[in-house]
Coordinates of N, CA and C and ligand atoms in Angstrom, one line a residue:
M1 N 0.8 -1.6 0.1 CA 0.5 -0.2 -0.1 C 0.6 1.2 -0.1
P2 N 0.8 1.9 -0.9 CA 1.3 3.5 -0.7 C 1.5 4.3 0.4
E3 N 2.4 5.0 0.5 CA 2.3 5.5 2.3 C 1.3 6.8 2.4
E4 N 0.8 7.2 1.0 CA -0.3 8.5 1.3 C -1.6 7.6 1.0
G5 N -1.7 6.3 1.3 CA -2.6 6.0 1.6 C -3.4 5.4 0.4
I6 N -4.6 4.6 0.0 CA -5.1 4.4 -1.2 C -6.4 4.8 -1.3
E7 N -6.7 5.4 -2.5 CA -8.1 6.0 -3.3 C -9.5 4.9 -2.4
L8 N -10.4 5.2 -2.2 CA -11.2 4.5 -1.3 C -12.4 4.6 -1.9
L9 N -13.1 2.9 -2.0 CA -14.1 2.8 -3.1 C -15.5 3.6 -2.7
R10 N -16.2 4.1 -3.1 CA -17.6 4.6 -2.4 C -18.2 3.2 -2.2
H11 N -19.0 3.4 -0.8 CA -19.7 1.8 -0.7 C -20.7 1.2 -2.1
E12 N -21.7 2.3 -2.5 CA -22.4 1.7 -3.7 C -21.7 0.9 -4.8
D13 N -20.1 1.1 -4.4 CA -19.6 0.9 -5.8 C -18.8 -0.6 -5.3
I14 N -19.3 -0.7 -4.6 CA -18.3 -2.1 -3.6 C -19.5 -3.2 -4.1
L15 N -18.7 -4.3 -4.7 CA -20.0 -5.6 -4.8 C -20.4 -5.6 -3.4
S16 N -21.9 -5.9 -3.7 CA -22.6 -7.1 -2.4 C -21.9 -8.5 -2.4
F17 N -22.1 -9.3 -1.3 CA -22.2 -10.8 -1.3 C -22.8 -11.4 -2.6
D18 N -23.9 -10.7 -2.4 CA -24.7 -11.5 -3.4 C -24.3 -11.2 -4.9
E19 N -24.1 -10.0 -5.3 CA -23.2 -10.3 -6.7 C -22.2 -11.1 -6.6
I20 N -21.2 -10.9 -5.9 CA -19.9 -11.5 -5.7 C -20.3 -13.3 -6.3
A21 N -20.9 -13.8 -5.3 CA -21.3 -15.3 -5.2 C -22.5 -15.2 -7.0
G22 N -23.2 -14.9 -7.0 CA -24.2 -14.6 -8.0 C -23.2 -15.0 -9.4
F23 N -22.1 -14.0 -9.6 CA -21.0 -13.7 -10.3 C -20.2 -15.3 -10.6
T24 N -19.9 -15.5 -9.6 CA -18.8 -16.5 -9.3 C -19.7 -17.8 -10.1
E25 N -21.0 -18.0 -9.4 CA -21.9 -19.0 -10.2 C -22.0 -19.1 -11.4
A26 N -22.0 -17.8 -12.2 CA -22.2 -17.8 -13.9 C -20.4 -18.0 -13.9
A27 N -19.7 -17.9 -13.4 CA -18.7 -18.3 -13.8 C -18.3 -19.7 -13.8
V28 N -18.9 -20.6 -12.9 CA -18.7 -21.7 -12.9 C -19.4 -22.5 -13.7
K29 N -20.1 -22.2 -14.2 CA -21.0 -22.1 -15.4 C -20.1 -22.2 -16.4
H30 N -19.4 -21.8 -16.7 CA -18.7 -21.1 -18.5 C -17.4 -22.0 -17.8
G31 N -17.2 -22.8 -16.9 CA -16.1 -23.5 -16.3 C -14.7 -23.6 -15.7
V32 N -15.1 -22.4 -14.9 CA -14.5 -21.5 -13.8 C -14.2 -23.1 -12.7
N33 N -13.6 -23.7 -12.1 CA -13.3 -24.3 -11.1 C -12.9 -24.2 -10.0
K34 N -11.8 -22.9 -10.2 CA -11.0 -22.3 -9.2 C -10.9 -21.1 -8.6
V35 N -11.3 -20.8 -7.6 CA -11.2 -19.3 -6.9 C -10.4 -19.0 -5.8
R36 N -10.3 -17.6 -6.2 CA -9.1 -17.2 -5.0 C -9.7 -16.1 -5.0
I37 N -10.2 -15.8 -3.3 CA -10.4 -14.1 -2.4 C -9.2 -13.4 -2.3
T38 N -9.0 -12.8 -3.1 CA -7.6 -11.7 -2.4 C -8.2 -10.6 -2.2
G39 N -7.5 -9.3 -2.2 CA -7.6 -8.1 -2.0 C -7.3 -7.1 -2.7
G40 N -6.5 -5.8 -2.2 CA -6.7 -5.8 -0.6 C -6.1 -6.7 0.4
E41 N -7.2 -6.7 1.6 CA -7.0 -7.4 2.3 C -8.2 -8.3 2.6
P42 N -8.5 -9.6 2.3 CA -10.3 -9.6 2.5 C -10.5 -10.0 4.1
L43 N -9.2 -10.0 4.4 CA -9.9 -10.2 6.0 C -10.5 -9.5 6.8
V44 N -10.3 -7.8 6.4 CA -10.4 -6.9 6.9 C -11.8 -6.6 6.3
R45 N -12.6 -7.4 5.6 CA -14.0 -7.0 4.8 C -15.0 -7.7 5.9
K46 N -16.1 -6.6 6.4 CA -16.8 -7.5 7.2 C -17.9 -8.4 6.7
G47 N -17.7 -9.9 7.3 CA -18.5 -10.5 6.9 C -18.2 -11.8 6.3
I48 N -16.6 -11.5 6.0 CA -16.1 -12.4 5.1 C -15.8 -13.6 5.3
V49 N -16.1 -14.0 6.3 CA -16.4 -15.3 6.4 C -17.8 -16.0 5.6
T50 N -19.0 -15.3 6.1 CA -20.2 -15.5 5.1 C -20.0 -15.4 3.7
L51 N -19.2 -14.3 3.2 CA -18.6 -14.7 1.8 C -18.3 -16.0 1.7
V52 N -17.4 -16.2 1.9 CA -17.1 -17.5 2.0 C -17.7 -18.8 2.0
K53 N -18.8 -18.7 2.7 CA -19.4 -19.7 2.5 C -20.8 -20.0 1.4
M54 N -20.7 -18.3 0.9 CA -22.0 -18.3 0.3 C -20.8 -19.1 -1.3
I55 N -19.2 -18.6 -1.6 CA -19.2 -19.3 -2.7 C -18.7 -20.9 -2.5
A56 N -18.8 -21.1 -1.5 CA -18.4 -22.7 -1.2 C -19.6 -23.5 -1.3
G57 N -20.8 -23.0 -1.2 CA -21.9 -23.4 -1.3 C -22.1 -23.8 -3.1
I58 N -21.0 -23.4 -3.7 CA -21.6 -23.1 -5.0 C -20.9 -24.7 -5.8
D59 N -21.8 -25.4 -6.2 CA -21.6 -26.5 -6.6 C -20.2 -26.5 -8.0
G60 N -19.3 -27.3 -7.8 CA -18.4 -26.8 -9.4 C -17.1 -26.4 -8.8
I61 N -16.5 -25.9 -7.8 CA -15.5 -25.3 -7.3 C -14.6 -26.5 -6.2
A62 N -13.5 -26.8 -7.4 CA -12.7 -27.5 -6.8 C -11.7 -27.3 -5.8
D63 N -11.2 -25.8 -6.4 CA -10.3 -25.6 -5.1 C -10.6 -23.9 -4.6
L64 N -11.0 -24.1 -3.5 CA -11.4 -22.4 -3.1 C -10.4 -21.9 -2.1
S65 N -9.7 -20.6 -2.8 CA -8.4 -20.1 -1.9 C -8.2 -18.6 -1.1
M66 N -7.3 -18.2 -0.5 CA -7.6 -16.8 -0.2 C -6.0 -16.5 -0.1
T67 N -5.8 -15.3 -0.7 CA -4.3 -14.7 -0.2 C -4.8 -13.5 0.8
T68 N -3.8 -13.8 1.9 CA -4.0 -12.7 3.0 C -2.4 -12.4 3.8
N69 N -2.7 -11.1 4.1 CA -1.4 -10.8 4.8 C -1.3 -11.7 6.0
G70 N -2.3 -12.6 6.3 CA -1.9 -13.2 7.4 C -2.6 -12.6 9.1
V71 N -2.1 -11.5 8.9 CA -2.2 -10.5 10.2 C -3.6 -11.1 11.1
L72 N -4.4 -11.2 10.4 CA -5.7 -11.5 11.2 C -6.2 -13.2 11.4
L73 N -5.3 -13.1 10.5 CA -5.5 -14.9 10.2 C -6.0 -15.9 11.6
K74 N -4.9 -15.7 12.8 CA -5.3 -16.4 13.8 C -6.6 -16.5 14.3
D75 N -7.7 -15.0 14.0 CA -8.8 -14.9 14.6 C -9.8 -15.5 13.9
F76 N -9.6 -15.9 12.3 CA -10.4 -16.6 10.9 C -10.1 -17.8 11.1
A77 N -9.2 -18.1 11.1 CA -9.0 -19.9 10.4 C -9.6 -20.7 11.0
D78 N -10.3 -20.7 11.5 CA -11.1 -21.7 12.0 C -12.4 -21.7 11.4
D79 N -13.4 -20.5 11.7 CA -14.0 -20.3 11.3 C -14.6 -20.6 9.4
L80 N -13.1 -20.1 8.6 CA -12.5 -19.7 7.3 C -12.5 -21.1 7.1
K81 N -12.1 -22.2 7.7 CA -12.2 -23.8 7.5 C -13.7 -24.3 7.2
T82 N -14.4 -24.0 8.4 CA -16.0 -24.7 8.7 C -16.5 -23.8 7.6
A83 N -16.3 -22.6 7.2 CA -17.6 -22.1 5.5 C -16.7 -22.7 4.5
G84 N -16.0 -23.5 4.7 CA -15.8 -24.3 3.6 C -14.5 -23.7 2.6
L85 N -14.0 -22.7 3.0 CA -12.3 -22.5 2.5 C -11.3 -24.0 2.2
H86 N -10.9 -23.9 1.3 CA -9.5 -25.4 1.2 C -8.4 -24.7 1.7
R87 N -7.4 -23.7 1.5 CA -6.4 -23.4 2.1 C -6.4 -21.8 1.8
V88 N -4.8 -21.2 2.1 CA -4.3 -20.2 2.0 C -3.2 -19.7 1.7
N89 N -3.3 -18.8 0.8 CA -1.1 -18.0 0.6 C -1.6 -17.0 1.6
I90 N -0.1 -17.0 1.8 CA 0.0 -15.7 2.8 C 1.1 -15.4 2.3
S91 N 0.9 -13.8 2.3 CA 2.0 -13.1 1.5 C 2.9 -12.6 2.8
L92 N 4.2 -12.6 2.7 CA 5.3 -12.3 3.8 C 7.0 -12.2 3.1
D93 N 7.1 -11.2 3.0 CA 8.5 -10.6 2.2 C 9.5 -10.6 3.6
T94 N 9.3 -10.7 4.6 CA 10.5 -10.6 5.5 C 10.4 -11.5 6.7
A95 N 10.9 -12.2 7.3 CA 10.9 -12.5 8.7 C 11.2 -11.3 9.8
D96 N 11.9 -10.5 9.8 CA 12.7 -9.7 10.6 C 11.8 -8.6 11.0
P97 N 11.4 -8.5 11.9 CA 10.6 -7.8 12.9 C 10.4 -6.1 12.6
E98 N 11.3 -5.3 12.5 CA 12.0 -4.1 12.4 C 11.2 -3.7 10.9
K99 N 11.9 -4.6 10.2 CA 11.6 -4.5 8.6 C 10.1 -4.7 8.5
F100 N 9.2 -5.7 9.2 CA 8.2 -6.0 8.8 C 7.0 -5.1 9.4
A101 N 7.6 -4.2 10.5 CA 7.2 -2.9 11.0 C 7.2 -2.1 9.9
Y102 N 8.5 -1.8 9.7 CA 8.4 -0.4 8.5 C 7.8 -0.6 7.5
I103 N 7.8 -2.1 6.7 CA 7.1 -2.2 5.4 C 5.6 -2.0 5.5
T104 N 4.7 -2.6 6.8 CA 3.3 -3.0 6.8 C 3.1 -1.6 7.5
R105 N 3.9 -0.8 8.0 CA 3.5 0.9 8.5 C 2.7 0.2 9.9
G106 N 4.0 -0.4 10.9 CA 3.3 -0.7 11.8 C 2.9 -2.0 12.6
G107 N 3.2 -3.0 11.5 CA 2.5 -4.6 11.9 C 3.6 -5.3 12.5
N108 N 3.1 -6.4 13.0 CA 3.8 -6.9 14.1 C 4.3 -8.6 13.5
V109 N 5.4 -8.9 13.2 CA 5.1 -10.2 12.2 C 4.8 -11.4 12.9
N110 N 4.5 -11.1 14.3 CA 4.6 -12.3 15.4 C 3.0 -12.7 15.1
D111 N 2.0 -11.7 15.1 CA 0.7 -12.1 14.2 C 1.0 -13.2 12.7
V112 N 1.6 -12.6 11.9 CA 1.4 -13.8 10.6 C 2.3 -15.0 11.1
F113 N 3.0 -15.1 11.7 CA 3.1 -16.4 12.5 C 2.3 -17.1 13.2
A114 N 1.8 -16.7 14.3 CA 0.3 -17.1 14.7 C -0.8 -17.8 14.0
G115 N -0.5 -16.4 12.6 CA -1.6 -16.6 11.5 C -1.4 -17.9 10.6
I116 N 0.0 -18.3 10.5 CA 0.5 -19.2 9.9 C 0.4 -20.6 10.7
T117 N 0.6 -21.1 11.9 CA 0.0 -21.6 12.9 C -1.5 -21.9 12.8
A118 N -2.3 -21.1 13.3 CA -3.4 -21.3 13.3 C -3.9 -21.5 12.0
A119 N -3.7 -21.6 10.6 CA -3.8 -21.8 9.2 C -3.6 -23.1 9.3
K120 N -2.6 -23.8 9.7 CA -2.0 -25.4 9.3 C -3.3 -26.1 10.4
K121 N -3.3 -25.5 11.7 CA -4.2 -26.1 12.7 C -5.4 -26.3 12.3
A122 N -5.8 -25.5 11.6 CA -7.6 -25.7 11.2 C -7.4 -26.7 10.2
G123 N -6.5 -26.8 9.5 CA -6.7 -27.3 8.1 C -6.5 -26.9 6.6
L124 N -6.3 -25.7 6.7 CA -6.1 -24.2 5.7 C -4.8 -24.6 4.6
V125 N -4.5 -26.5 4.3 CA -3.7 -26.7 3.8 C -3.5 -27.0 2.0
P126 N -2.4 -26.9 1.4 CA -1.3 -26.3 2.0 C -1.1 -25.2 2.5
V127 N -0.7 -24.8 3.5 CA -0.5 -23.6 3.3 C 0.8 -22.5 2.6
K128 N 0.7 -21.8 1.3 CA 1.5 -21.1 0.5 C 1.8 -20.0 1.1
I129 N 3.6 -19.7 0.9 CA 3.7 -18.5 1.3 C 4.2 -17.7 0.0
N130 N 3.7 -16.5 -0.1 CA 4.0 -15.5 -1.6 C 5.6 -14.7 -0.9
C131 N 6.2 -14.8 -1.3 CA 7.5 -13.6 -1.2 C 8.2 -12.9 -2.2
V132 N 7.6 -11.8 -2.0 CA 8.3 -10.7 -3.1 C 10.0 -10.5 -3.1
I133 N 10.6 -11.0 -4.4 CA 11.9 -10.6 -4.1 C 12.1 -9.8 -5.7
I134 N 13.4 -9.1 -5.2 CA 13.5 -8.1 -5.9 C 14.2 -8.4 -7.2
K135 N 15.3 -9.0 -7.1 CA 16.0 -9.8 -8.2 C 16.4 -11.5 -7.8
S136 N 16.5 -11.8 -6.9 CA 16.7 -13.1 -6.7 C 16.1 -13.7 -5.6
K137 N 16.4 -15.1 -5.2 CA 15.9 -16.1 -4.1 C 16.8 -15.6 -2.9
D138 N 18.1 -15.5 -3.4 CA 19.1 -15.4 -2.7 C 19.2 -14.0 -1.5
E139 N 18.4 -13.2 -2.4 CA 18.6 -12.1 -1.2 C 18.1 -12.6 0.2
E140 N 18.5 -11.6 1.2 CA 18.5 -11.8 2.3 C 17.4 -12.3 2.9
D141 N 16.0 -11.3 3.1 CA 15.0 -11.3 3.2 C 14.2 -13.2 2.8
A142 N 14.3 -13.3 1.5 CA 13.9 -14.6 1.1 C 14.8 -15.8 1.3
R143 N 15.8 -15.5 1.8 CA 16.4 -16.7 2.3 C 16.0 -17.2 4.1
Q144 N 15.7 -15.8 4.2 CA 15.3 -16.2 5.8 C 14.0 -16.5 5.6
I145 N 13.2 -16.0 5.0 CA 11.9 -17.0 4.6 C 11.7 -18.3 4.2
A146 N 12.5 -18.6 3.3 CA 12.7 -20.1 3.2 C 13.1 -21.0 3.7
E147 N 14.4 -20.5 5.1 CA 14.9 -21.4 6.1 C 13.3 -21.5 6.6
F148 N 12.4 -20.6 7.0 CA 11.2 -20.3 7.8 C 10.3 -21.5 7.2
C149 N 10.5 -21.3 6.0 CA 9.2 -22.6 5.6 C 9.8 -23.7 5.5
L150 N 10.8 -23.9 5.4 CA 11.6 -25.3 5.4 C 11.3 -25.7 6.7
L151 N 11.4 -25.0 8.0 CA 11.5 -25.6 9.0 C 10.2 -25.9 9.7
N152 N 9.2 -24.7 9.2 CA 7.7 -25.1 9.4 C 6.6 -26.2 8.3
K153 N 7.4 -26.7 7.3 CA 6.7 -27.3 6.1 C 5.8 -26.5 5.6
L154 N 6.1 -25.4 5.0 CA 5.3 -24.7 3.9 C 6.0 -24.7 2.9
E155 N 4.8 -24.4 2.0 CA 5.3 -23.9 0.7 C 5.4 -22.4 0.1
I156 N 6.4 -22.4 -0.5 CA 7.1 -21.1 -0.9 C 7.0 -20.8 -2.5
R157 N 6.3 -19.5 -2.9 CA 6.3 -19.0 -4.3 C 6.8 -17.6 -4.2
Y158 N 8.0 -17.8 -5.1 CA 9.1 -16.5 -4.7 C 8.3 -15.5 -6.0
I159 N 7.8 -14.2 -6.0 CA 7.1 -13.4 -6.9 C 8.3 -12.3 -7.0
H160 N 8.4 -12.0 -8.3 CA 8.8 -10.8 -8.8 C 8.3 -9.3 -8.2
Q161 N 9.0 -8.6 -8.0 CA 8.6 -7.1 -7.8 C 8.4 -6.8 -9.0
M162 N 6.8 -6.7 -9.6 CA 6.7 -5.7 -10.7 C 6.8 -4.4 -10.8
D163 N 7.1 -4.3 -12.2 CA 7.2 -2.8 -12.4 C 5.9 -2.6 -13.0
L164 N 4.8 -1.8 -12.8 CA 3.5 -1.7 -13.4 C 3.6 -0.3 -14.2
V165 N 5.0 0.3 -14.3 CA 4.6 1.8 -15.1 C 5.5 1.2 -16.6
N166 N 6.7 0.1 -16.0 CA 6.8 0.0 -17.3 C 6.7 -1.1 -18.0
G167 N 5.5 -1.9 -17.2 CA 5.0 -3.2 -17.5 C 6.3 -4.7 -17.2
H168 N 6.7 -4.4 -16.4 CA 7.8 -5.5 -16.2 C 7.0 -6.5 -15.1
F169 N 7.3 -8.1 -15.8 CA 6.7 -8.6 -14.8 C 7.2 -10.0 -15.2
S170 N 7.3 -11.3 -14.4 CA 7.7 -12.4 -14.9 C 7.0 -13.6 -14.0
T171 N 7.4 -15.0 -14.2 CA 6.7 -15.9 -13.6 C 6.7 -15.9 -12.3
V172 N 6.2 -16.8 -11.5 CA 6.5 -16.8 -9.9 C 7.0 -18.5 -10.0
E173 N 8.0 -17.9 -9.4 CA 8.9 -19.1 -9.1 C 8.3 -20.0 -8.0
G174 N 8.1 -21.5 -8.7 CA 7.5 -22.3 -7.2 C 5.6 -22.3 -7.5
G175 N 5.5 -21.6 -8.6 CA 3.9 -21.3 -8.7 C 3.2 -20.9 -10.1
T176 N 2.5 -21.1 -10.4 CA 1.8 -20.9 -11.3 C 1.4 -19.8 -12.5
G177 N 1.7 -18.6 -11.6 CA 1.1 -17.5 -11.8 C 2.5 -17.0 -13.1
G178 N 1.8 -16.4 -13.1 CA 2.8 -15.0 -14.2 C 3.3 -15.4 -15.4
N179 N 2.6 -16.5 -16.1 CA 3.2 -17.0 -17.4 C 2.2 -17.1 -18.1
C180 N 2.3 -16.0 -19.4 CA 1.2 -15.6 -20.1 C 0.8 -16.7 -20.7
T181 N 1.5 -17.5 -21.5 CA 1.3 -18.3 -22.6 C 0.4 -19.7 -22.1
K182 N 0.7 -20.0 -20.1 CA -0.7 -20.8 -19.7 C -2.0 -20.0 -19.3
C183 N -2.0 -18.8 -19.0 CA -2.6 -17.9 -18.1 C -4.4 -18.2 -18.2
N184 N -5.2 -18.3 -17.5 CA -6.8 -18.4 -18.1 C -7.1 -17.8 -17.1
R185 N -6.6 -17.2 -16.0 CA -7.3 -16.3 -15.1 C -8.1 -15.0 -15.6
L186 N -9.1 -14.8 -14.7 CA -10.2 -13.5 -15.0 C -10.0 -13.1 -13.7
R187 N -9.7 -11.6 -13.0 CA -10.0 -11.0 -11.7 C -11.0 -10.4 -11.9
L188 N -11.8 -10.4 -10.5 CA -12.9 -9.7 -10.7 C -13.0 -8.9 -9.4
T189 N -12.4 -7.1 -9.9 CA -12.2 -6.2 -8.9 C -13.5 -6.1 -7.8
A190 N -13.2 -5.5 -7.0 CA -14.2 -5.0 -5.4 C -15.1 -4.0 -6.3
N191 N -15.0 -3.4 -6.9 CA -16.7 -2.5 -7.7 C -16.5 -3.1 -8.9
G192 N -16.5 -4.5 -9.2 CA -17.3 -4.8 -10.3 C -16.8 -5.4 -11.5
K193 N -15.6 -4.7 -12.0 CA -14.7 -4.7 -12.9 C -13.9 -6.3 -13.2
L194 N -14.2 -6.6 -14.6 CA -13.7 -8.0 -14.8 C -12.7 -7.8 -15.9
K195 N -11.3 -8.1 -14.9 CA -10.1 -8.1 -15.8 C -9.4 -9.0 -16.4
P196 N -9.5 -9.5 -17.7 CA -8.9 -10.7 -18.0 C -7.3 -10.8 -17.8
C197 N -6.6 -9.4 -17.8 CA -5.4 -9.8 -17.4 C -4.7 -8.6 -16.5
L198 N -3.9 -8.6 -15.6 CA -3.2 -8.0 -14.6 C -2.8 -6.8 -15.2
F199 N -2.0 -7.0 -16.4 CA -1.4 -5.9 -16.7 C -2.0 -5.3 -18.2
N200 N -3.0 -4.6 -18.3 CA -4.1 -4.6 -19.2 C -4.9 -3.6 -18.9
D201 N -5.1 -3.0 -19.5 CA -6.1 -1.8 -18.7 C -7.6 -2.3 -19.1
L202 N -7.8 -3.4 -20.1 CA -9.0 -3.8 -20.5 C -9.6 -4.6 -19.1
A203 N -11.2 -4.1 -19.3 CA -11.9 -4.3 -18.1 C -13.2 -4.1 -18.3
F204 N -13.9 -5.2 -18.0 CA -15.6 -5.5 -18.3 C -16.4 -5.2 -17.0
D205 N -17.6 -4.2 -16.8 CA -18.3 -4.2 -16.0 C -18.9 -4.8 -16.0
I206 N -19.1 -5.5 -14.7 CA -20.3 -6.7 -14.4 C -21.9 -6.6 -14.2
R207 N -21.3 -4.9 -13.7 CA -23.0 -4.2 -13.8 C -23.6 -3.9 -14.8
K208 N -22.6 -2.9 -15.3 CA -23.2 -3.0 -16.6 C -23.6 -3.8 -17.7
L209 N -22.5 -4.6 -18.1 CA -23.0 -5.6 -18.7 C -23.7 -7.3 -18.4
G210 N -23.6 -7.1 -17.2 CA -24.5 -8.4 -17.0 C -23.1 -9.6 -16.9
Y211 N -23.8 -10.7 -15.9 CA -22.3 -11.5 -15.3 C -21.4 -12.2 -17.2
E212 N -23.2 -12.8 -17.6 CA -22.7 -13.6 -18.9 C -21.9 -12.9 -19.5
D213 N -22.2 -11.7 -20.3 CA -21.9 -11.2 -21.0 C -20.2 -10.5 -20.7
A214 N -20.1 -10.0 -19.5 CA -18.8 -9.9 -19.0 C -17.9 -10.7 -19.1
I215 N -18.2 -12.1 -18.7 CA -17.3 -13.2 -18.9 C -17.0 -13.3 -20.4
A216 N -18.0 -13.5 -21.3 CA -17.9 -13.6 -22.8 C -16.6 -13.0 -23.3
R217 N -17.0 -11.7 -23.0 CA -15.6 -10.5 -23.6 C -14.6 -10.5 -23.0
A218 N -14.8 -11.1 -21.5 CA -13.0 -11.4 -21.2 C -12.4 -12.5 -21.3
V219 N -13.5 -13.2 -22.0 CA -12.8 -14.4 -22.3 C -11.9 -14.7 -23.7
E220 N -13.2 -13.8 -24.5 CA -12.7 -13.4 -26.0 C -11.9 -12.2 -26.2
F221 N -11.5 -11.6 -25.3 CA -10.1 -10.3 -25.3 C -9.1 -10.7 -24.3
K222 N -9.2 -11.7 -24.1 CA -7.7 -12.1 -23.3 C -6.5 -11.9 -23.7
P223 N -5.9 -10.9 -23.4 CA -4.7 -10.9 -24.4 C -3.2 -11.6 -24.1
E224 N -2.8 -12.0 -25.0 CA -1.9 -13.4 -25.3 C -0.6 -12.8 -24.4
C225 N -0.6 -11.6 -23.9 CA 0.4 -11.3 -22.7 C 0.0 -10.3 -22.1
G226 N 0.6 -9.7 -21.0 CA 0.5 -8.1 -20.5 C 1.3 -7.3 -21.2
S227 N 0.4 -6.4 -20.8 CA 1.2 -5.0 -21.5 C 1.5 -4.1 -20.2
I228 N 1.0 -3.2 -19.9 CA 1.0 -2.3 -19.2 C -0.4 -1.9 -18.8
N229 N -0.6 -1.7 -17.1 CA -2.0 -1.6 -16.5 C -1.7 0.4 -16.1
V230 N -2.6 0.9 -16.6 CA -2.5 2.3 -15.9 C -3.7 2.5 -15.2
T231 N -4.9 2.3 -15.1 CA -6.0 2.4 -14.7 C -5.8 1.6 -13.7
G232 N -5.1 0.7 -13.1 CA -5.4 -0.2 -11.5 C -4.2 0.1 -10.7
K233 N -4.0 -0.4 -10.0 CA -2.5 0.0 -9.0 C -3.1 -1.6 -8.4
F234 N -1.7 -2.2 -8.3 CA -1.9 -3.5 -7.8 C -2.4 -3.6 -6.1
Y235 N -3.1 -3.0 -5.6 CA -3.6 -2.7 -3.9 C -4.9 -3.0 -4.1
N236 N -5.4 -2.1 -5.4 CA -6.8 -2.2 -5.8 C -7.5 -3.5 -6.9
I237 N -6.5 -4.1 -7.2 CA -7.0 -5.0 -8.2 C -6.5 -6.4 -7.6
G238 N -5.6 -6.4 -6.4 CA -5.7 -7.8 -5.6 C -4.3 -8.5 -6.3
G239 N -3.6 -7.6 -6.8 CA -2.1 -8.2 -7.0 C -1.5 -8.4 -6.4
Ligands
SF4_301 S1 -1.7 -12.8 -19.1 FE1 -1.6 -10.9 -17.9 S2 -2.4 -11.9 -15.9 FE2 -1.9 -13.6 -17.0 S3 0.3 -14.3 -16.5 FE3 0.5 -13.0 -18.3 S4 0.3 -10.8 -17.2 FE4 -0.5 -12.0 -15.6

């Protein structure tokens, strides 16, 4: 999140749970069987467990996961599991308490560790750690995270820091994201824009077009690979 804060969406622009679940149901009818709830930070959305339950109740979803910063996970892990969430990815770029506090503007890395323990205990497995690296996984922070993952039997995925201005992006090491030739993902933003690619300005409004039409267009216009996204920022499109 940028230091100057983020542009808040107007309440009426944010999709309701019924809209998100309705859209997901339509997407599943069109062959989607993996759903990931992401953010921003999904655990700060009021009623998130209810949303998970609504999505988990849709027939045909083989994999329902959430990407979270893990800070609130300790309090939510059991309820999320009961609601039907399968697994979590936790973003963790450093295990150093001071650096973590600096990066997250006051966060406590121990909350994330507690969240990881709670997720494992609740059975939200496999727990995967998303670690952003600047150039290589040999960087000090990444090495510490890798050690932590090894010790705690967690999977790690290295995500190269992306350059939104110049449109630089690369594959996720240890994961499937970031590979344009194989990418079949669609991203629904909190305000109802369906994006066929994070690195592209194309977006189809599910309220204006209707779920079916938006899905059809997003699939039809999915770019061969990303270019540059100038209208969205990663924190609000869920990157
Ligand atoms: S097509 Fe877009 S979203 Fe998919 S991997 Fe490429 S840049 Fe990322």
